[in-house]
Amino acid sequence: MKKYIDTGKKDTRSGFGAGLLEAGRRDARVLALTADLKGSLKMDAFAAEFPDRFIQCGIAEANMVGVAAGLAISGKIPFIGSFAEFVTGRVYDQIRQEVSYGKANVKIASSHAGITLGEDGATHQTMEDIALMRALPEMVVINPCDFNQTKAATLAAAAYEGPVYLRFGRPSVPNFTPEDAPFEIGKAIVMNEGSDVTLFATGHLVWESLLAAEALEAEGISAEVIDIATIKPLDVEAVLASVGKTGCAVVAEEHNSAGGLGELIAGVLAAAKPAPLAFVNGRDAFGQSGTPAELMKAYGLDAAHVAEAAREVLKRK
């Protein structure tokens, strides 16, 4: 079944850095702004090659959003970068009023998302950012699963006209999608075909869901794994087609239960194709300090919990 193989662990934020550099080489309108986190956002290579297109805003996230909105109005394509907690919750009003409401062509690059930020703890982790961003009209929300997909998604975001929220993380995780795989905003990706249960996953949970599908296959359970890299706009057609085939599903995400991908898919199914559904997420809780691996296990965000959720939902099929 090993259709996807870990070719070496890389952090998804480095995928963003590689994508940003390539986007800058392709289009001179691409700019990069950060709030004193150039290294953490892997913007170093871009800043070195295009120093006149890099703006260090300092620890002033709200001002950074305003500067980016102004640059977008003047025809530039600004990427603003900070930790997910700081570039969503701290500046939500500015994003709403200056970017989303105005349909400004600003790309919000959020690193260190979810609990896999690790030892920095709850104040720097965010498990609410997807809920905040997908609630905004006009905002595209992308949560890629590995280095290669993050690079491709960054290039797609640069080419897209309108606000985009890009979510990625700090820890090194398996890099398993093809290097040359195209990324289309709004399209789900079938990673593994199956007939008994669908595993919808996003971000770091895609790899865990592939591992879960492998374990389930050993038990005679055929699991379809679908990568929801674009959370908004959701590929509703792909969701309904898969659940129409399997009859039940699990949604796995490194995000709180409220406002995440699970609630989004539940709403789609409730309206068009009711089916048994189970959830693997961070529950209604803040993060805490620990290594990424420890926290993923503590919050039930691993292959074992995805597989168990699949077994449970199959009983209600």
PDB file of N, CA and C in Angstrom, residues 224-287:
ATOM      1  N   GLU A 224     -10.067   5.274   2.590  1.00  0.00           N
ATOM      2  CA  GLU A 224      -9.735   6.293   1.595  1.00  0.00           C
ATOM      3  C   GLU A 224      -9.181   7.516   2.329  1.00  0.00           C
ATOM      4  N   VAL A 225      -8.017   7.984   1.921  1.00  0.00           N
ATOM      5  CA  VAL A 225      -7.394   9.145   2.566  1.00  0.00           C
ATOM      6  C   VAL A 225      -7.449  10.326   1.614  1.00  0.00           C
ATOM      7  N   ILE A 226      -8.036  11.419   2.085  1.00  0.00           N
ATOM      8  CA  ILE A 226      -8.151  12.622   1.269  1.00  0.00           C
ATOM      9  C   ILE A 226      -7.483  13.790   1.974  1.00  0.00           C
ATOM     10  N   ASP A 227      -6.565  14.398   1.282  1.00  0.00           N
ATOM     11  CA  ASP A 227      -5.826  15.556   1.786  1.00  0.00           C
ATOM     12  C   ASP A 227      -6.632  16.818   1.485  1.00  0.00           C
ATOM     13  N   ILE A 228      -7.125  17.454   2.543  1.00  0.00           N
ATOM     14  CA  ILE A 228      -7.843  18.726   2.386  1.00  0.00           C
ATOM     15  C   ILE A 228      -6.826  19.844   2.646  1.00  0.00           C
ATOM     16  N   ALA A 229      -6.008  20.115   1.657  1.00  0.00           N
ATOM     17  CA  ALA A 229      -4.999  21.161   1.802  1.00  0.00           C
ATOM     18  C   ALA A 229      -5.641  22.541   1.764  1.00  0.00           C
ATOM     19  N   THR A 230      -6.683  22.692   0.954  1.00  0.00           N
ATOM     20  CA  THR A 230      -7.441  23.940   0.936  1.00  0.00           C
ATOM     21  C   THR A 230      -8.691  23.751   1.768  1.00  0.00           C
ATOM     22  N   ILE A 231      -8.755  24.434   2.895  1.00  0.00           N
ATOM     23  CA  ILE A 231      -9.922  24.333   3.768  1.00  0.00           C
ATOM     24  C   ILE A 231     -11.032  25.267   3.302  1.00  0.00           C
ATOM     25  N   LYS A 232     -10.633  26.416   2.764  1.00  0.00           N
ATOM     26  CA  LYS A 232     -11.600  27.343   2.177  1.00  0.00           C
ATOM     27  C   LYS A 232     -11.004  27.915   0.909  1.00  0.00           C
ATOM     28  N   PRO A 233     -11.647  27.755  -0.247  1.00  0.00           N
ATOM     29  CA  PRO A 233     -12.922  27.069  -0.443  1.00  0.00           C
ATOM     30  C   PRO A 233     -12.779  25.546  -0.368  1.00  0.00           C
ATOM     31  N   LEU A 234     -13.690  24.911   0.331  1.00  0.00           N
ATOM     32  CA  LEU A 234     -13.666  23.459   0.480  1.00  0.00           C
ATOM     33  C   LEU A 234     -14.116  22.789  -0.812  1.00  0.00           C
ATOM     34  N   ASP A 235     -13.469  21.685  -1.140  1.00  0.00           N
ATOM     35  CA  ASP A 235     -13.858  20.898  -2.309  1.00  0.00           C
ATOM     36  C   ASP A 235     -15.060  20.036  -1.924  1.00  0.00           C
ATOM     37  N   VAL A 236     -16.236  20.635  -1.949  1.00  0.00           N
ATOM     38  CA  VAL A 236     -17.464  19.959  -1.518  1.00  0.00           C
ATOM     39  C   VAL A 236     -17.754  18.740  -2.388  1.00  0.00           C
ATOM     40  N   GLU A 237     -17.513  18.851  -3.658  1.00  0.00           N
ATOM     41  CA  GLU A 237     -17.772  17.736  -4.571  1.00  0.00           C
ATOM     42  C   GLU A 237     -16.957  16.510  -4.180  1.00  0.00           C
ATOM     43  N   ALA A 238     -15.683  16.711  -3.845  1.00  0.00           N
ATOM     44  CA  ALA A 238     -14.828  15.591  -3.454  1.00  0.00           C
ATOM     45  C   ALA A 238     -15.282  14.986  -2.129  1.00  0.00           C
ATOM     46  N   VAL A 239     -15.709  15.814  -1.190  1.00  0.00           N
ATOM     47  CA  VAL A 239     -16.193  15.330   0.102  1.00  0.00           C
ATOM     48  C   VAL A 239     -17.414  14.447  -0.088  1.00  0.00           C
ATOM     49  N   LEU A 240     -18.374  14.935  -0.846  1.00  0.00           N
ATOM     50  CA  LEU A 240     -19.616  14.184  -1.043  1.00  0.00           C
ATOM     51  C   LEU A 240     -19.380  12.909  -1.856  1.00  0.00           C
ATOM     52  N   ALA A 241     -18.498  12.981  -2.836  1.00  0.00           N
ATOM     53  CA  ALA A 241     -18.221  11.799  -3.657  1.00  0.00           C
ATOM     54  C   ALA A 241     -17.597  10.689  -2.825  1.00  0.00           C
ATOM     55  N   SER A 242     -16.653  11.043  -1.962  1.00  0.00           N
ATOM     56  CA  SER A 242     -15.982  10.024  -1.166  1.00  0.00           C
ATOM     57  C   SER A 242     -16.920   9.403  -0.136  1.00  0.00           C
ATOM     58  N   VAL A 243     -17.653  10.234   0.590  1.00  0.00           N
ATOM     59  CA  VAL A 243     -18.573   9.708   1.602  1.00  0.00           C
ATOM     60  C   VAL A 243     -19.727   8.954   0.942  1.00  0.00           C
ATOM     61  N   GLY A 244     -20.100   9.357  -0.268  1.00  0.00           N
ATOM     62  CA  GLY A 244     -21.109   8.609  -1.000  1.00  0.00           C
ATOM     63  C   GLY A 244     -20.658   7.194  -1.304  1.00  0.00           C
ATOM     64  N   LYS A 245     -19.349   7.022  -1.432  1.00  0.00           N
ATOM     65  CA  LYS A 245     -18.777   5.702  -1.710  1.00  0.00           C
ATOM     66  C   LYS A 245     -18.567   4.888  -0.438  1.00  0.00           C
ATOM     67  N   THR A 246     -18.006   5.516   0.603  1.00  0.00           N
ATOM     68  CA  THR A 246     -17.634   4.769   1.812  1.00  0.00           C
ATOM     69  C   THR A 246     -18.740   4.721   2.871  1.00  0.00           C
ATOM     70  N   GLY A 247     -19.570   5.750   2.918  1.00  0.00           N
ATOM     71  CA  GLY A 247     -20.695   5.760   3.868  1.00  0.00           C
ATOM     72  C   GLY A 247     -20.380   6.267   5.259  1.00  0.00           C
ATOM     73  N   CYS A 248     -19.111   6.596   5.548  1.00  0.00           N
ATOM     74  CA  CYS A 248     -18.750   7.150   6.856  1.00  0.00           C
ATOM     75  C   CYS A 248     -17.371   7.787   6.760  1.00  0.00           C
ATOM     76  N   ALA A 249     -17.032   8.622   7.756  1.00  0.00           N
ATOM     77  CA  ALA A 249     -15.775   9.345   7.643  1.00  0.00           C
ATOM     78  C   ALA A 249     -15.213   9.758   8.991  1.00  0.00           C
ATOM     79  N   VAL A 250     -13.895  10.024   8.970  1.00  0.00           N
ATOM     80  CA  VAL A 250     -13.166  10.610  10.101  1.00  0.00           C
ATOM     81  C   VAL A 250     -12.533  11.896   9.590  1.00  0.00           C
ATOM     82  N   VAL A 251     -12.562  12.941  10.401  1.00  0.00           N
ATOM     83  CA  VAL A 251     -11.873  14.187  10.053  1.00  0.00           C
ATOM     84  C   VAL A 251     -10.750  14.408  11.055  1.00  0.00           C
ATOM     85  N   ALA A 252      -9.519  14.539  10.565  1.00  0.00           N
ATOM     86  CA  ALA A 252      -8.346  14.663  11.439  1.00  0.00           C
ATOM     87  C   ALA A 252      -7.635  15.981  11.176  1.00  0.00           C
ATOM     88  N   GLU A 253      -7.400  16.747  12.257  1.00  0.00           N
ATOM     89  CA  GLU A 253      -6.778  18.059  12.108  1.00  0.00           C
ATOM     90  C   GLU A 253      -6.076  18.481  13.394  1.00  0.00           C
ATOM     91  N   GLU A 254      -5.019  19.261  13.242  1.00  0.00           N
ATOM     92  CA  GLU A 254      -4.294  19.826  14.373  1.00  0.00           C
ATOM     93  C   GLU A 254      -4.888  21.206  14.676  1.00  0.00           C
ATOM     94  N   HIS A 255      -6.096  21.180  15.218  1.00  0.00           N
ATOM     95  CA  HIS A 255      -6.861  22.402  15.460  1.00  0.00           C
ATOM     96  C   HIS A 255      -7.934  22.078  16.474  1.00  0.00           C
ATOM     97  N   ASN A 256      -8.455  23.090  17.134  1.00  0.00           N
ATOM     98  CA  ASN A 256      -9.549  22.860  18.075  1.00  0.00           C
ATOM     99  C   ASN A 256     -10.790  22.336  17.361  1.00  0.00           C
ATOM    100  N   SER A 257     -11.665  21.724  18.135  1.00  0.00           N
ATOM    101  CA  SER A 257     -12.904  21.192  17.569  1.00  0.00           C
ATOM    102  C   SER A 257     -13.792  22.304  17.037  1.00  0.00           C
ATOM    103  N   ALA A 258     -13.798  23.448  17.694  1.00  0.00           N
ATOM    104  CA  ALA A 258     -14.669  24.553  17.295  1.00  0.00           C
ATOM    105  C   ALA A 258     -14.111  25.284  16.081  1.00  0.00           C
ATOM    106  N   GLY A 259     -14.892  25.341  15.028  1.00  0.00           N
ATOM    107  CA  GLY A 259     -14.545  26.148  13.873  1.00  0.00           C
ATOM    108  C   GLY A 259     -13.542  25.565  12.908  1.00  0.00           C
ATOM    109  N   GLY A 260     -13.168  24.311  13.098  1.00  0.00           N
ATOM    110  CA  GLY A 260     -12.164  23.711  12.235  1.00  0.00           C
ATOM    111  C   GLY A 260     -12.742  22.963  11.049  1.00  0.00           C
ATOM    112  N   LEU A 261     -11.911  22.128  10.435  1.00  0.00           N
ATOM    113  CA  LEU A 261     -12.315  21.360   9.265  1.00  0.00           C
ATOM    114  C   LEU A 261     -13.429  20.382   9.606  1.00  0.00           C
ATOM    115  N   GLY A 262     -13.388  19.807  10.830  1.00  0.00           N
ATOM    116  CA  GLY A 262     -14.413  18.840  11.219  1.00  0.00           C
ATOM    117  C   GLY A 262     -15.805  19.428  11.177  1.00  0.00           C
ATOM    118  N   GLU A 263     -15.976  20.600  11.764  1.00  0.00           N
ATOM    119  CA  GLU A 263     -17.294  21.246  11.752  1.00  0.00           C
ATOM    120  C   GLU A 263     -17.712  21.612  10.327  1.00  0.00           C
ATOM    121  N   LEU A 264     -16.732  22.013   9.511  1.00  0.00           N
ATOM    122  CA  LEU A 264     -17.032  22.380   8.134  1.00  0.00           C
ATOM    123  C   LEU A 264     -17.566  21.185   7.350  1.00  0.00           C
ATOM    124  N   ILE A 265     -16.890  20.052   7.468  1.00  0.00           N
ATOM    125  CA  ILE A 265     -17.337  18.856   6.747  1.00  0.00           C
ATOM    126  C   ILE A 265     -18.648  18.333   7.322  1.00  0.00           C
ATOM    127  N   ALA A 266     -18.816  18.423   8.632  1.00  0.00           N
ATOM    128  CA  ALA A 266     -20.073  18.003   9.258  1.00  0.00           C
ATOM    129  C   ALA A 266     -21.244  18.793   8.687  1.00  0.00           C
ATOM    130  N   GLY A 267     -21.042  20.089   8.480  1.00  0.00           N
ATOM    131  CA  GLY A 267     -22.094  20.922   7.915  1.00  0.00           C
ATOM    132  C   GLY A 267     -22.431  20.530   6.493  1.00  0.00           C
ATOM    133  N   VAL A 268     -21.413  20.212   5.710  1.00  0.00           N
ATOM    134  CA  VAL A 268     -21.637  19.783   4.323  1.00  0.00           C
ATOM    135  C   VAL A 268     -22.436  18.494   4.278  1.00  0.00           C
ATOM    136  N   LEU A 269     -22.042  17.528   5.122  1.00  0.00           N
ATOM    137  CA  LEU A 269     -22.734  16.242   5.131  1.00  0.00           C
ATOM    138  C   LEU A 269     -24.150  16.366   5.679  1.00  0.00           C
ATOM    139  N   ALA A 270     -24.341  17.186   6.701  1.00  0.00           N
ATOM    140  CA  ALA A 270     -25.674  17.362   7.275  1.00  0.00           C
ATOM    141  C   ALA A 270     -26.640  17.926   6.247  1.00  0.00           C
ATOM    142  N   ALA A 271     -26.135  18.798   5.384  1.00  0.00           N
ATOM    143  CA  ALA A 271     -26.993  19.444   4.397  1.00  0.00           C
ATOM    144  C   ALA A 271     -27.280  18.577   3.178  1.00  0.00           C
ATOM    145  N   ALA A 272     -26.336  17.688   2.825  1.00  0.00           N
ATOM    146  CA  ALA A 272     -26.478  16.981   1.556  1.00  0.00           C
ATOM    147  C   ALA A 272     -26.417  15.465   1.637  1.00  0.00           C
ATOM    148  N   LYS A 273     -25.664  14.905   2.602  1.00  0.00           N
ATOM    149  CA  LYS A 273     -25.480  13.462   2.634  1.00  0.00           C
ATOM    150  C   LYS A 273     -25.157  13.019   4.065  1.00  0.00           C
ATOM    151  N   PRO A 274     -26.148  13.009   4.960  1.00  0.00           N
ATOM    152  CA  PRO A 274     -25.878  12.618   6.357  1.00  0.00           C
ATOM    153  C   PRO A 274     -25.212  11.247   6.434  1.00  0.00           C
ATOM    154  N   ALA A 275     -24.173  11.164   7.259  1.00  0.00           N
ATOM    155  CA  ALA A 275     -23.423   9.915   7.411  1.00  0.00           C
ATOM    156  C   ALA A 275     -22.710   9.940   8.757  1.00  0.00           C
ATOM    157  N   PRO A 276     -22.408   8.764   9.306  1.00  0.00           N
ATOM    158  CA  PRO A 276     -21.634   8.715  10.561  1.00  0.00           C
ATOM    159  C   PRO A 276     -20.298   9.421  10.401  1.00  0.00           C
ATOM    160  N   LEU A 277     -19.929  10.197  11.414  1.00  0.00           N
ATOM    161  CA  LEU A 277     -18.723  11.004  11.346  1.00  0.00           C
ATOM    162  C   LEU A 277     -18.018  10.989  12.697  1.00  0.00           C
ATOM    163  N   ALA A 278     -16.696  10.887  12.680  1.00  0.00           N
ATOM    164  CA  ALA A 278     -15.895  10.937  13.904  1.00  0.00           C
ATOM    165  C   ALA A 278     -14.805  11.983  13.730  1.00  0.00           C
ATOM    166  N   PHE A 279     -14.298  12.490  14.856  1.00  0.00           N
ATOM    167  CA  PHE A 279     -13.356  13.605  14.800  1.00  0.00           C
ATOM    168  C   PHE A 279     -12.079  13.309  15.590  1.00  0.00           C
ATOM    169  N   VAL A 280     -10.948  13.677  14.993  1.00  0.00           N
ATOM    170  CA  VAL A 280      -9.659  13.644  15.679  1.00  0.00           C
ATOM    171  C   VAL A 280      -9.136  15.072  15.634  1.00  0.00           C
ATOM    172  N   ASN A 281      -9.141  15.744  16.783  1.00  0.00           N
ATOM    173  CA  ASN A 281      -8.702  17.140  16.835  1.00  0.00           C
ATOM    174  C   ASN A 281      -8.206  17.473  18.239  1.00  0.00           C
ATOM    175  N   GLY A 282      -7.878  18.729  18.461  1.00  0.00           N
ATOM    176  CA  GLY A 282      -7.346  19.151  19.747  1.00  0.00           C
ATOM    177  C   GLY A 282      -8.385  19.403  20.813  1.00  0.00           C
ATOM    178  N   ARG A 283      -9.612  18.982  20.534  1.00  0.00           N
ATOM    179  CA  ARG A 283     -10.727  19.173  21.470  1.00  0.00           C
ATOM    180  C   ARG A 283     -10.928  20.663  21.746  1.00  0.00           C
ATOM    181  N   ASP A 284     -11.563  21.008  22.812  1.00  0.00           N
ATOM    182  CA  ASP A 284     -11.788  22.410  23.199  1.00  0.00           C
ATOM    183  C   ASP A 284     -10.777  22.750  24.287  1.00  0.00           C
ATOM    184  N   ALA A 285      -9.531  22.919  23.884  1.00  0.00           N
ATOM    185  CA  ALA A 285      -8.467  23.079  24.876  1.00  0.00           C
ATOM    186  C   ALA A 285      -7.338  23.923  24.333  1.00  0.00           C
ATOM    187  N   PHE A 286      -6.596  24.551  25.250  1.00  0.00           N
ATOM    188  CA  PHE A 286      -5.370  25.238  24.881  1.00  0.00           C
ATOM    189  C   PHE A 286      -4.245  24.217  24.816  1.00  0.00           C
ATOM    190  N   GLY A 287      -3.127  24.625  24.234  1.00  0.00           N
ATOM    191  CA  GLY A 287      -1.961  23.762  24.189  1.00  0.00           C
ATOM    192  C   GLY A 287      -1.220  23.818  25.515  1.00  0.00           C
TER     193      GLY A 287
END
